[in-house]
mmCIF file of C-alpha atoms in Angstrom:
data_model
loop_
_atom_site.group_PDB
_atom_site.id
_atom_site.type_symbol
_atom_site.label_atom_id
_atom_site.label_comp_id
_atom_site.label_asym_id
_atom_site.label_seq_id
_atom_site.Cartn_x
_atom_site.Cartn_y
_atom_site.Cartn_z
ATOM 1 C CA UNK I 1250 77.158 -1.310 -5.511
ATOM 2 C CA UNK I 1251 76.086 -2.771 -8.791
ATOM 3 C CA UNK I 1252 72.916 -1.501 -10.402
ATOM 4 C CA UNK I 1253 73.038 -3.965 -13.291
ATOM 5 C CA UNK I 1254 70.000 -5.989 -12.190
ATOM 6 C CA UNK I 1255 67.000 -3.888 -13.165
ATOM 7 C CA UNK I 1256 64.389 -6.635 -13.555
ATOM 8 C CA UNK I 1257 62.128 -5.076 -10.918
ATOM 9 C CA UNK I 1258 62.290 -1.485 -12.145
ATOM 10 C CA UNK I 1259 59.838 0.533 -14.247
ATOM 11 C CA UNK I 1260 61.016 2.350 -17.384
ATOM 12 C CA UNK I 1261 58.806 5.400 -16.736
ATOM 13 C CA UNK I 1262 59.387 5.909 -13.004
ATOM 14 C CA UNK I 1263 61.602 8.843 -11.977
ATOM 15 C CA UNK I 1264 63.004 6.930 -8.985
ATOM 16 C CA UNK I 1265 63.762 3.872 -11.129
ATOM 17 C CA UNK I 1266 65.599 6.185 -13.521
ATOM 18 C CA UNK I 1267 67.657 7.511 -10.591
ATOM 19 C CA UNK I 1268 68.542 3.937 -9.581
ATOM 20 C CA UNK I 1269 69.649 3.216 -13.175
ATOM 21 C CA UNK I 1270 71.736 6.438 -13.197
ATOM 22 C CA UNK I 1271 69.644 7.879 -16.031
ATOM 23 C CA UNK I 1272 68.889 10.892 -13.832
ATOM 24 C CA UNK I 1273 71.573 12.328 -11.535
ATOM 25 C CA UNK I 1274 71.134 12.322 -7.769
ATOM 26 C CA UNK I 1275 73.053 13.177 -4.648
ATOM 27 C CA UNK I 1276 73.520 9.549 -3.618
ATOM 28 C CA UNK I 1277 74.174 8.927 0.064
ATOM 29 C CA UNK I 1278 74.104 5.127 0.357
ATOM 30 C CA UNK I 1279 73.528 2.291 -2.086
ATOM 31 C CA UNK I 1280 73.116 -1.402 -1.327
ATOM 32 C CA UNK I 1281 71.980 -4.276 -3.520
ATOM 33 C CA UNK I 1282 68.358 -3.562 -2.558
ATOM 34 C CA UNK I 1283 68.230 0.085 -1.425
ATOM 35 C CA UNK I 1284 69.179 3.504 -2.718
ATOM 36 C CA UNK I 1285 69.344 6.671 -0.600
ATOM 37 C CA UNK I 1286 69.732 10.209 -1.875
ATOM 38 C CA UNK I 1287 69.018 13.844 -1.052
ATOM 39 C CA UNK I 1288 65.500 15.146 -1.670
ATOM 40 C CA UNK I 1289 65.651 17.972 -4.244
ATOM 41 C CA UNK I 1290 62.533 19.581 -2.741
ATOM 42 C CA UNK I 1291 63.593 19.444 0.923
ATOM 43 C CA UNK I 1292 61.367 20.415 3.828
ATOM 44 C CA UNK I 1293 64.518 21.097 5.844
ATOM 45 C CA UNK I 1294 68.306 20.961 5.530
ATOM 46 C CA UNK I 1295 69.378 17.305 5.272
ATOM 47 C CA UNK I 1296 66.029 15.910 3.982
ATOM 48 C CA UNK I 1297 66.822 12.542 2.390
ATOM 49 C CA UNK I 1298 64.930 9.714 0.680
ATOM 50 C CA UNK I 1299 65.445 5.952 0.878
ATOM 51 C CA UNK I 1300 63.892 3.807 -1.861
ATOM 52 C CA UNK I 1301 63.851 0.112 -2.651
ATOM 53 C CA UNK I 1302 65.467 -1.057 -5.878
ATOM 54 C CA UNK I 1303 62.115 -2.644 -6.597
ATOM 55 C CA UNK I 1304 59.326 -0.704 -8.260
ATOM 56 C CA UNK I 1305 56.158 -0.772 -6.180
ATOM 57 C CA UNK I 1306 53.668 1.974 -5.466
ATOM 58 C CA UNK I 1307 52.547 0.659 -2.077
ATOM 59 C CA UNK I 1308 54.621 -0.709 0.813
ATOM 60 C CA UNK I 1309 52.666 -3.981 0.901
ATOM 61 C CA UNK I 1310 53.862 -4.667 -2.662
ATOM 62 C CA UNK I 1311 57.558 -4.527 -1.725
ATOM 63 C CA UNK I 1312 59.168 -7.897 -0.912
ATOM 64 C CA UNK I 1313 60.207 -8.223 2.730
ATOM 65 C CA UNK I 1314 63.901 -8.675 1.933
ATOM 66 C CA UNK I 1315 63.951 -5.184 0.371
ATOM 67 C CA UNK I 1316 62.190 -3.686 3.388
ATOM 68 C CA UNK I 1317 64.619 -5.415 5.751
ATOM 69 C CA UNK I 1318 67.524 -3.929 3.787
ATOM 70 C CA UNK I 1319 66.100 -0.410 3.948
ATOM 71 C CA UNK I 1320 65.758 -0.024 7.724
ATOM 72 C CA UNK I 1321 69.514 -0.028 8.520
ATOM 73 C CA UNK I 1322 70.003 2.500 5.689
ATOM 74 C CA UNK I 1323 67.343 4.733 7.235
ATOM 75 C CA UNK I 1324 69.023 4.350 10.624
ATOM 76 C CA UNK I 1325 72.504 5.171 9.267
ATOM 77 C CA UNK I 1326 71.320 8.310 7.509
ATOM 78 C CA UNK I 1327 69.328 9.371 10.592
ATOM 79 C CA UNK I 1328 72.518 9.221 12.651
ATOM 80 C CA UNK I 1329 74.350 11.545 10.251
ATOM 81 C CA UNK I 1330 71.829 14.192 9.163
ATOM 82 C CA UNK I 1331 73.165 16.666 11.705
ATOM 83 C CA UNK I 1332 70.023 16.796 13.788
ATOM 84 C CA UNK I 1333 68.882 14.806 16.829
ATOM 85 C CA UNK I 1334 65.166 15.167 16.057
ATOM 86 C CA UNK I 1335 63.604 14.066 12.795
ATOM 87 C CA UNK I 1336 60.626 12.384 11.169
ATOM 88 C CA UNK I 1337 60.671 9.179 9.145
ATOM 89 C CA UNK I 1338 57.690 9.308 6.807
ATOM 90 C CA UNK I 1339 56.301 6.860 4.255
ATOM 91 C CA UNK I 1340 53.087 7.672 2.342
ATOM 92 C CA UNK I 1341 50.917 5.190 0.412
ATOM 93 C CA UNK I 1342 48.683 6.586 -2.330
ATOM 94 C CA UNK I 1343 47.570 10.026 -3.450
ATOM 95 C CA UNK I 1344 45.144 10.495 -0.543
ATOM 96 C CA UNK I 1345 48.109 9.957 1.792
ATOM 97 C CA UNK I 1346 50.139 12.610 -0.089
ATOM 98 C CA UNK I 1347 52.384 10.218 -2.034
ATOM 99 C CA UNK I 1348 53.789 12.346 -4.864
ATOM 100 C CA UNK I 1349 55.940 9.712 -6.632
ATOM 101 C CA UNK I 1350 54.313 6.290 -7.156
ATOM 102 C CA UNK I 1351 57.394 4.375 -5.978
ATOM 103 C CA UNK I 1352 57.716 3.442 -2.295
ATOM 104 C CA UNK I 1353 60.022 5.838 -0.510
ATOM 105 C CA UNK I 1354 60.866 6.816 3.035
ATOM 106 C CA UNK I 1355 61.537 10.444 3.875
ATOM 107 C CA UNK I 1356 64.054 11.261 6.588
ATOM 108 C CA UNK I 1357 63.188 14.833 7.514
ATOM 109 C CA UNK I 1358 65.376 16.651 10.048
ATOM 110 C CA UNK I 1359 63.490 18.849 12.528
ATOM 111 C CA UNK I 1360 65.943 21.681 13.232
ATOM 112 C CA UNK I 1361 63.275 24.060 14.536
ATOM 113 C CA UNK I 1362 59.501 24.619 14.624
ATOM 114 C CA UNK I 1363 59.400 26.360 11.247
ATOM 115 C CA UNK I 1364 61.231 23.829 9.058
ATOM 116 C CA UNK I 1365 60.747 20.148 8.468
ATOM 117 C CA UNK I 1366 57.514 18.196 8.572
ATOM 118 C CA UNK I 1367 54.546 20.095 9.962
ATOM 119 C CA UNK I 1368 51.549 18.113 11.054
ATOM 120 C CA UNK I 1369 48.041 18.919 12.140
ATOM 121 C CA UNK I 1370 47.304 15.768 14.169
ATOM 122 C CA UNK I 1371 43.624 15.596 15.079
ATOM 123 C CA UNK I 1372 42.773 12.376 16.935
ATOM 124 C CA UNK I 1373 39.289 11.005 16.362
ATOM 125 C CA UNK I 1374 36.935 10.800 19.304
ATOM 126 C CA UNK I 1375 36.231 7.052 19.289
ATOM 127 C CA UNK I 1376 34.946 4.957 22.150
ATOM 128 C CA UNK I 1377 36.892 1.943 23.400
ATOM 129 C CA UNK I 1378 34.077 -0.235 22.004
ATOM 130 C CA UNK I 1379 34.545 1.281 18.509
ATOM 131 C CA UNK I 1380 38.295 0.747 18.748
ATOM 132 C CA UNK I 1381 37.706 -2.850 19.861
ATOM 133 C CA UNK I 1382 35.437 -3.515 16.851
ATOM 134 C CA UNK I 1383 38.103 -2.146 14.488
ATOM 135 C CA UNK I 1384 40.771 -4.163 16.302
ATOM 136 C CA UNK I 1385 38.747 -7.362 15.839
ATOM 137 C CA UNK I 1386 38.225 -6.649 12.124
ATOM 138 C CA UNK I 1387 41.928 -6.088 11.537
ATOM 139 C CA UNK I 1388 42.922 -9.077 13.682
ATOM 140 C CA UNK I 1389 40.518 -11.331 11.714
ATOM 141 C CA UNK I 1390 41.975 -10.158 8.383
ATOM 142 C CA UNK I 1391 45.505 -10.753 9.684
ATOM 143 C CA UNK I 1392 44.653 -14.296 10.797
ATOM 144 C CA UNK I 1393 42.983 -15.084 7.461
ATOM 145 C CA UNK I 1394 46.011 -13.818 5.524
ATOM 146 C CA UNK I 1395 48.355 -15.981 7.586
ATOM 147 C CA UNK I 1396 46.385 -19.150 6.844
ATOM 148 C CA UNK I 1397 46.173 -18.567 3.081
#
């Protein structure tokens, strides 16, 4: 795939430099809008990253056509990582543990309990009424955004 169109890349971003071949990577798949490569700090064997060829820190800043292109790439890699169980992870912002400020999806094989993504999932104790209030707030914001 051609990487000649770099209008949407950032000169100082490590992932943009990988897309431009300024930094080497173990490239798995490249399309016109996506780039997939091995993570060099893997949580497990086969840990890969998929990034858009569009510099954005947060997923809501990435144009939909780039996101649409990325999902089949994520699926293809998931089918060939050598593991039936895995996590697909995408973090937004430092509080959410995003280390590189360029949208990226992790595909993290889960070979066993010790390797891969480890989570400490602690659900909040919220009433159905509290959940309904939050639902209504989000639904209202969604409707407003669709009419703008």
